[in-house]
Tab-separated table of C-alpha atoms in Angstrom:
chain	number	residue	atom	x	y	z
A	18	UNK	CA	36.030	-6.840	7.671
A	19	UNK	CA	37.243	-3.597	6.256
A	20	UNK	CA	33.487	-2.394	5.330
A	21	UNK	CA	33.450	-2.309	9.450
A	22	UNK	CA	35.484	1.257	9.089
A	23	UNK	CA	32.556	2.354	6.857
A	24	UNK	CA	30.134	2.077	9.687
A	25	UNK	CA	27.926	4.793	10.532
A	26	UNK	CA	27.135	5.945	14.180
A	27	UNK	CA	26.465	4.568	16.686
A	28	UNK	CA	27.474	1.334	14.884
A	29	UNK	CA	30.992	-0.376	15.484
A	30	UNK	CA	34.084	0.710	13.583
A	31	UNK	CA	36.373	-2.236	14.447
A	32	UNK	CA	35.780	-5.833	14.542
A	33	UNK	CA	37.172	-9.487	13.700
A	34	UNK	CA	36.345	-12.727	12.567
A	35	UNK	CA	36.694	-13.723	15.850
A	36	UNK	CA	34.123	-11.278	16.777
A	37	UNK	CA	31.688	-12.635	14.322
A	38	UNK	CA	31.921	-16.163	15.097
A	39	UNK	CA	31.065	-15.318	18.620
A	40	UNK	CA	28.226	-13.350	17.597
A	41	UNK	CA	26.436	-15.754	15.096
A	42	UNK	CA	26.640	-19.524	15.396
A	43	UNK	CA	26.333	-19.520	11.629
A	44	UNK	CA	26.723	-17.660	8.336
A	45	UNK	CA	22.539	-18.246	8.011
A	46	UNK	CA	22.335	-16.482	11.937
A	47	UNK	CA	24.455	-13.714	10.349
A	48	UNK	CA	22.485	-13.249	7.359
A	49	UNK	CA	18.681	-13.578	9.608
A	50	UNK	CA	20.000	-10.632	11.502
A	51	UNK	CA	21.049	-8.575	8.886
A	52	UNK	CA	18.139	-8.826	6.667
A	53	UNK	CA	16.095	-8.037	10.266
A	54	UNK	CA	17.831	-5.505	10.098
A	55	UNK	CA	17.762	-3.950	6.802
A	56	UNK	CA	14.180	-4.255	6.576
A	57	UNK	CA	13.558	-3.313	10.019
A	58	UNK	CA	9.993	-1.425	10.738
A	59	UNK	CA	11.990	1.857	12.362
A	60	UNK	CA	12.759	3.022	8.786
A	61	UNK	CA	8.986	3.463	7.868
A	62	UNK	CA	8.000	7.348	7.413
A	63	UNK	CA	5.249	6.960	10.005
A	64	UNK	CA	8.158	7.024	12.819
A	65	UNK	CA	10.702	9.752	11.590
A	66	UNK	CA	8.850	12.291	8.679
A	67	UNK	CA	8.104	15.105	10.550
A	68	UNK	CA	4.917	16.213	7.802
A	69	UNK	CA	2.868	12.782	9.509
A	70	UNK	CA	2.275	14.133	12.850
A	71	UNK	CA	0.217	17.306	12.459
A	72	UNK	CA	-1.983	15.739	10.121
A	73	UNK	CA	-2.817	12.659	12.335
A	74	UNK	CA	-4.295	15.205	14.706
A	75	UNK	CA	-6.332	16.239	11.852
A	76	UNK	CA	-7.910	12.915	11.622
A	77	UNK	CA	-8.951	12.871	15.337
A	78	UNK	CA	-10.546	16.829	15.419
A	79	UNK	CA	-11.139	19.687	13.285
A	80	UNK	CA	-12.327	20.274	9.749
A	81	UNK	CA	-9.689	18.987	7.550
A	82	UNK	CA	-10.108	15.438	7.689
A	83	UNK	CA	-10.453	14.481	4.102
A	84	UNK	CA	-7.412	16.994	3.305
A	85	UNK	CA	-5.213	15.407	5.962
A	86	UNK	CA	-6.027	11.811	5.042
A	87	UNK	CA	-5.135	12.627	1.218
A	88	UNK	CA	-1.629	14.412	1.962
A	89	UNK	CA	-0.403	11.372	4.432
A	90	UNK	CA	-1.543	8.735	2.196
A	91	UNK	CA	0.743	10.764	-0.216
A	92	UNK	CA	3.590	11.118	1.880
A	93	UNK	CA	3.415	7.269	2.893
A	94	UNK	CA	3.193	6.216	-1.175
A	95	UNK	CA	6.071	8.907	-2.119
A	96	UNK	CA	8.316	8.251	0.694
A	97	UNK	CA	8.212	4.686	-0.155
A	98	UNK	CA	8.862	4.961	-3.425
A	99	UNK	CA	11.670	6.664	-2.996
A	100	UNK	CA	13.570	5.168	-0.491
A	101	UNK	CA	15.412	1.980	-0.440
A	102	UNK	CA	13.674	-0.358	1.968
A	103	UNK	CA	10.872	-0.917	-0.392
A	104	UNK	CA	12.681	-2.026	-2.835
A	105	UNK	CA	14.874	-4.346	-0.817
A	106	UNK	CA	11.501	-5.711	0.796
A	107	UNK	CA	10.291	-6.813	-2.619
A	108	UNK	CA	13.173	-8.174	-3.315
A	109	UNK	CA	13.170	-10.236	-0.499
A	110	UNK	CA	9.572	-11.432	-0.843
A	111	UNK	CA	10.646	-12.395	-4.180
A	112	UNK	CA	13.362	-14.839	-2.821
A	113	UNK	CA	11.363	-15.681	0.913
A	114	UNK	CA	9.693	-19.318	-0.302
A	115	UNK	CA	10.257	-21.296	1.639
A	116	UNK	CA	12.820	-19.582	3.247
A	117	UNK	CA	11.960	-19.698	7.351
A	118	UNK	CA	14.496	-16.484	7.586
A	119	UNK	CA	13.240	-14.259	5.343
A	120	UNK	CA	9.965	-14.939	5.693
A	121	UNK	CA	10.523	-13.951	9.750
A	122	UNK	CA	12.189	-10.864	8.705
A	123	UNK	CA	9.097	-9.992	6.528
A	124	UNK	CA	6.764	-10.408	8.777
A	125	UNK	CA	8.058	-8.635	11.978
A	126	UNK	CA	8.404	-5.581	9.065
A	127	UNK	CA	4.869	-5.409	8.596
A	128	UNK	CA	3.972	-5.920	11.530
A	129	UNK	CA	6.163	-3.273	12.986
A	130	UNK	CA	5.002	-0.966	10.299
A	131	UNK	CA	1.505	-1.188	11.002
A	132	UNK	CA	1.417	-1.018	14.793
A	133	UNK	CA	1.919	2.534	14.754
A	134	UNK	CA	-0.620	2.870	12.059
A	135	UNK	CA	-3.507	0.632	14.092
A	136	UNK	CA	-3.134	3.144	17.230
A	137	UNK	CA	-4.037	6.048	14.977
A	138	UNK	CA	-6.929	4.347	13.617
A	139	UNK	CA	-8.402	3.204	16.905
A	140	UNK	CA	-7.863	6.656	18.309
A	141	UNK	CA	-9.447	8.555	15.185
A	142	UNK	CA	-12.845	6.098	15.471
A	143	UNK	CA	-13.573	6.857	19.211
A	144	UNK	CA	-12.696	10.711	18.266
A	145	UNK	CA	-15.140	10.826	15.562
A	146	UNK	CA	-17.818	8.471	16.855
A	147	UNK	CA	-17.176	5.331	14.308
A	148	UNK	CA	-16.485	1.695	14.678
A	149	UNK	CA	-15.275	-0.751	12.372
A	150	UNK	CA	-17.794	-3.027	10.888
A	151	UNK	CA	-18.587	-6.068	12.803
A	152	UNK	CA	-17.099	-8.321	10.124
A	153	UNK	CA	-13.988	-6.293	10.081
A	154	UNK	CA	-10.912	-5.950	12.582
A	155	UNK	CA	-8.609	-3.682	13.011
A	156	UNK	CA	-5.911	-5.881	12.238
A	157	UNK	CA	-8.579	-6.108	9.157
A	158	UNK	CA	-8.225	-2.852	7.868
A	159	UNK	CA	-4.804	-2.048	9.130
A	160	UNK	CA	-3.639	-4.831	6.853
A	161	UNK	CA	-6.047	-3.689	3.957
A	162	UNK	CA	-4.678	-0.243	3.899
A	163	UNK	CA	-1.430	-0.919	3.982
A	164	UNK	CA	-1.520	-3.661	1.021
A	165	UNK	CA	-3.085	-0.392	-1.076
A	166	UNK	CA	0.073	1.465	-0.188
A	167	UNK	CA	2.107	-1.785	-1.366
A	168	UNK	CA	-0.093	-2.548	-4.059
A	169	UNK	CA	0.570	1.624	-5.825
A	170	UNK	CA	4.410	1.599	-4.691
A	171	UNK	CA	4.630	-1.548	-7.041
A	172	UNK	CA	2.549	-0.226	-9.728
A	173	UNK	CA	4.538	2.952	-9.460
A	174	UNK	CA	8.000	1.549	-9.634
A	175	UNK	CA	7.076	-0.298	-12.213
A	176	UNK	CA	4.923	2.160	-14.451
A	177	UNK	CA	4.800	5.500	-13.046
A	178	UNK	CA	2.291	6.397	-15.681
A	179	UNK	CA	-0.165	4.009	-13.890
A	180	UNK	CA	-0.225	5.672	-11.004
A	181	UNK	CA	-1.954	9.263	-10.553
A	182	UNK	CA	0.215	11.318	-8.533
A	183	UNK	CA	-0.542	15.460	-7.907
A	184	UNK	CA	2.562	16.664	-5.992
A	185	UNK	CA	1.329	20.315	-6.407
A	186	UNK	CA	-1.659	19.370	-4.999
A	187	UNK	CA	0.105	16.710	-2.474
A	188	UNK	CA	-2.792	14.016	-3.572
A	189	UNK	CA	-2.608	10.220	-4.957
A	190	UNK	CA	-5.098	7.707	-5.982
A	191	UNK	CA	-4.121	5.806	-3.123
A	192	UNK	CA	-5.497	8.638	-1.003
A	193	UNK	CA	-8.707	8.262	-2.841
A	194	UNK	CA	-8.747	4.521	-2.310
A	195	UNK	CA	-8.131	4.701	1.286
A	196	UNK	CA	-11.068	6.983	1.646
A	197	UNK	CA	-13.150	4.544	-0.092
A	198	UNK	CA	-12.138	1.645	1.917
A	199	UNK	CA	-12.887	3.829	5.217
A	200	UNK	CA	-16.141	4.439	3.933
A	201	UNK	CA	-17.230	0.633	3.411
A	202	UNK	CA	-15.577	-0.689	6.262
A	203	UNK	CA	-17.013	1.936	9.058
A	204	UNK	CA	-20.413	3.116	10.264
A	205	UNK	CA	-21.090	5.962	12.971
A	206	UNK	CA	-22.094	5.124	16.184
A	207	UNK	CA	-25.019	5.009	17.457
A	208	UNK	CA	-26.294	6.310	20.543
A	209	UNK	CA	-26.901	2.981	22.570
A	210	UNK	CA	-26.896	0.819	19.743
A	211	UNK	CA	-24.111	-1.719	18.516
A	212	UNK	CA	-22.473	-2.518	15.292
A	213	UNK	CA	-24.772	-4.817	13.243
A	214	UNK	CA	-24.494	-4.165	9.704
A	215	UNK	CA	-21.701	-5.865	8.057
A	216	UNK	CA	-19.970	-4.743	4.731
A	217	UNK	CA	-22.226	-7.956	3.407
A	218	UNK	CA	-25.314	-6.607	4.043
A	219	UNK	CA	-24.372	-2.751	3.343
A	220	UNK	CA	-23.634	-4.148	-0.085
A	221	UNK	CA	-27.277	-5.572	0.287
A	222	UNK	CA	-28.681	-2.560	0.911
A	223	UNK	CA	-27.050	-0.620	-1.895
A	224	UNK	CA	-28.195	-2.905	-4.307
A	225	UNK	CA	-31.571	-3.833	-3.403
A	226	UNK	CA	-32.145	-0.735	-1.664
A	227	UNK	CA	-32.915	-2.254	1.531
A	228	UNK	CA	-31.932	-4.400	4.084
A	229	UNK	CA	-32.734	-8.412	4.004
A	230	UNK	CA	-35.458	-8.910	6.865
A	231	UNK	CA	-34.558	-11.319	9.025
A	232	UNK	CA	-35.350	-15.245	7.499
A	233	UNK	CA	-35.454	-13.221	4.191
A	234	UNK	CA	-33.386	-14.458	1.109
A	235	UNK	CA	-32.183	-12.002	-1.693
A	236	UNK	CA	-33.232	-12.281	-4.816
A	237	UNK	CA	-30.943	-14.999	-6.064
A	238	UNK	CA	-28.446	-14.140	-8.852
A	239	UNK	CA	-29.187	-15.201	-12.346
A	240	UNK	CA	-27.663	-18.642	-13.710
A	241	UNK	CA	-24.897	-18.653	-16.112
A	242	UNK	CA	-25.692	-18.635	-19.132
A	243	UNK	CA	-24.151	-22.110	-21.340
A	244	UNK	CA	-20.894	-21.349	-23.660
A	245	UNK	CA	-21.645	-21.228	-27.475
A	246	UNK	CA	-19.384	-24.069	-28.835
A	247	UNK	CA	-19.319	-22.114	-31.762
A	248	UNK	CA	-17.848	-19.066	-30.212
A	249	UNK	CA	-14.144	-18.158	-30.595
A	250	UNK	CA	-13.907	-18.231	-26.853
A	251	UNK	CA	-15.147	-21.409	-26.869
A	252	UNK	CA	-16.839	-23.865	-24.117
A	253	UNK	CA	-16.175	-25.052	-20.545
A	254	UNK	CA	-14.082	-28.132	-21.331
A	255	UNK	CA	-11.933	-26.608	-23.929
A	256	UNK	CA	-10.771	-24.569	-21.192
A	257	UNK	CA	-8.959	-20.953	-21.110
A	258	UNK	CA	-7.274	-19.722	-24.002
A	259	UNK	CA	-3.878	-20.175	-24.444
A	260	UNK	CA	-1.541	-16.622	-23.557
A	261	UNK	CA	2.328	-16.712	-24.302
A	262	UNK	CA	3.934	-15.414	-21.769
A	263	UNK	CA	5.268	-11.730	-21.737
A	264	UNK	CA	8.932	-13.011	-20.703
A	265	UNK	CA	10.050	-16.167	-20.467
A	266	UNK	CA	11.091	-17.609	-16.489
A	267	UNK	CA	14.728	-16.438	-17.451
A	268	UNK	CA	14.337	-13.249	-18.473
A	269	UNK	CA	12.651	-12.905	-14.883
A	270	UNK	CA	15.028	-13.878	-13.186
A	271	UNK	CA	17.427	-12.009	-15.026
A	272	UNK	CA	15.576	-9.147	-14.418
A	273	UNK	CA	15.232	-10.027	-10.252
A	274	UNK	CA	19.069	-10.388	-10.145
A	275	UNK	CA	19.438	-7.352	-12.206
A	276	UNK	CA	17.050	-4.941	-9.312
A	277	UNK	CA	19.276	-6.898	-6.084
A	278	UNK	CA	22.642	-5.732	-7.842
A	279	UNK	CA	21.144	-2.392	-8.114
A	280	UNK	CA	20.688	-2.637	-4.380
A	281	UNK	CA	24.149	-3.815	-3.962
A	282	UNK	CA	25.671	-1.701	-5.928
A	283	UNK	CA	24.235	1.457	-6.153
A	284	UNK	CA	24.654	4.600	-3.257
A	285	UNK	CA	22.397	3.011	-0.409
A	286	UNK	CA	22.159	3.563	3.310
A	287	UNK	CA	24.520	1.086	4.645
A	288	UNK	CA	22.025	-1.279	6.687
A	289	UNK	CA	19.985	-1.713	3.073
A	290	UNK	CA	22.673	-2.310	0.948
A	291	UNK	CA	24.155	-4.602	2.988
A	292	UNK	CA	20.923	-6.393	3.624
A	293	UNK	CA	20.857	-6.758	-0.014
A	294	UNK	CA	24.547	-8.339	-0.584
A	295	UNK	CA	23.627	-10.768	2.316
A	296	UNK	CA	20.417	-11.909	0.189
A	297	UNK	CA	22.235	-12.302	-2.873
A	298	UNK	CA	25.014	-14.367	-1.257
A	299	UNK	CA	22.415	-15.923	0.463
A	300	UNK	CA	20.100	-17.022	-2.724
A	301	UNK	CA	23.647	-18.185	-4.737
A	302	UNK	CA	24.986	-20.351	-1.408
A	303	UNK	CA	22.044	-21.081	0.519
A	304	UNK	CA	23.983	-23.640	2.515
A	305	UNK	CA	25.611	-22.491	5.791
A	306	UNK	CA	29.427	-22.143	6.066
């Protein structure tokens, strides 16, 4: 009770256990909320850094589209980095098996996160006359962006060095990769006609240089060729080779437990760290008071 003096506004500064207990039915109701909480979609950059908004009106008009797309995919992949909530939310994934509460918490995170993100997209396509591909939703490509932005934060927390990041230039790879994915995921409009080539059959076309006529089969690709026995790899029923493990299972988990007290202990904004002291109590005593 005496972290409640430690509160930051607007949050209470007093409380009870009485106060608790009339709040949450349970210690696992406690924890749901908090962990809501800590990884709550209101901390992601695209709703508070102040760089995002003049260059999403770059995406809908004007010259600099290919500029502005590289600088916020590097403010997205450098602000997550560096903040907390990242960290706590892999954390958390790490630990959400089968856990119904963390797994809710998860997903209304991404979710939130991405709404924001899916309003900008649909605007930018009717400014600049595209449309997704018909095979491809926005939900799609919403979620396919935003795993590349999980997808480098990871890399990058774990191996900087794998990551290319220009800060003088304000450019990442990811910025390069979302430009990529835009490109094979959205055609231009056109004038009176509807979306009918799917990423499929653009794939078709840039291999075969054409499209498939209609009833028309591709060339068909060629068999597999038959395992020499002899070979060190060797065949289909001696299966894959055998690779020891980097770490053993205890040295990950080790490690995990190592990254959460980090998050506990370390100089965090109150909501994540105590987020992450409610997960690790939660993972030691799963059972409810």
């Amino acid at each position: 009770m005496a972290d409640l003096a430690n509160n930051p506004a607007p949050f209470p500064r007093v409380g009870s256990t009485a106060t608790l207990r009339c709040s949450w039915r349970s210690h696992s109701d406690y924890i749901a909320d908090l962990l809501s909480f800590g990884l709550w979609s209101l901390h992601e950059p695209a709703l508070y850094d102040s760089r995002i908004g003049p260059d999403t009106e770059r995406l809908l008009e004007g010259p600099e589209f290919v500029e502005a797309a590289h600088r916020l995919c590097y403010y997205d992949l450098t602000t997550v980095v560096d903040g907390p909530t990242f960290r706590l939310e892999l954390v958390a994934t790490a630990a959400a098996e089968g856990d119904e509460v963390i797994q809710e918490a998860l997903a209304a995170n991404h979710q939130g996160a991405m709404e924001p993100w899916k309003q900008v997209y649909q605007e930018m396509f009717l400014a600049r006359g595209l449309r997704l591909r018909p095979d491809v939703t926005l939900d799609d490509f919403a979620g396919m962006l935003a795993a590349l932005a999980s997808g480098y934060a990871l890399r990058q927390i774990g191996n900087p060095a794998l990551v290319s990041i220009d800060t003088s230039k304000e450019r990442c790879v990811f910025g390069t990769a979302a430009l990529a994915l835009l490109l094979g995921c959205v055609e231009r409009v056109a004038e009176g006609g509807t979306a009918d080539v799917t990423i499929e059959d653009a794939i078709r076309e840039l291999i075969y240089g054409q499209l498939p006529q209609e009833g028309q089969q591709t060339a068909p690709p060629a068999p597999p060729q038959e395992a020499d026995p002899h070979s060190e790899t060797g065949n289909a029923s001696s299966g894959p080779l055998h690779e020891e493990p980097t770490a053993s299972s205890q040295d990950e988990t080790r490690v995990f437990f190592a990254q959460l007290d980090r998050l506990c202990n370390e100089q965090q904004p109150p909501e994540v760290k105590q987020a992450a002291v409610a997960l690790r109590d939660r993972l030691l005593s799963p059972s409810d008071d």
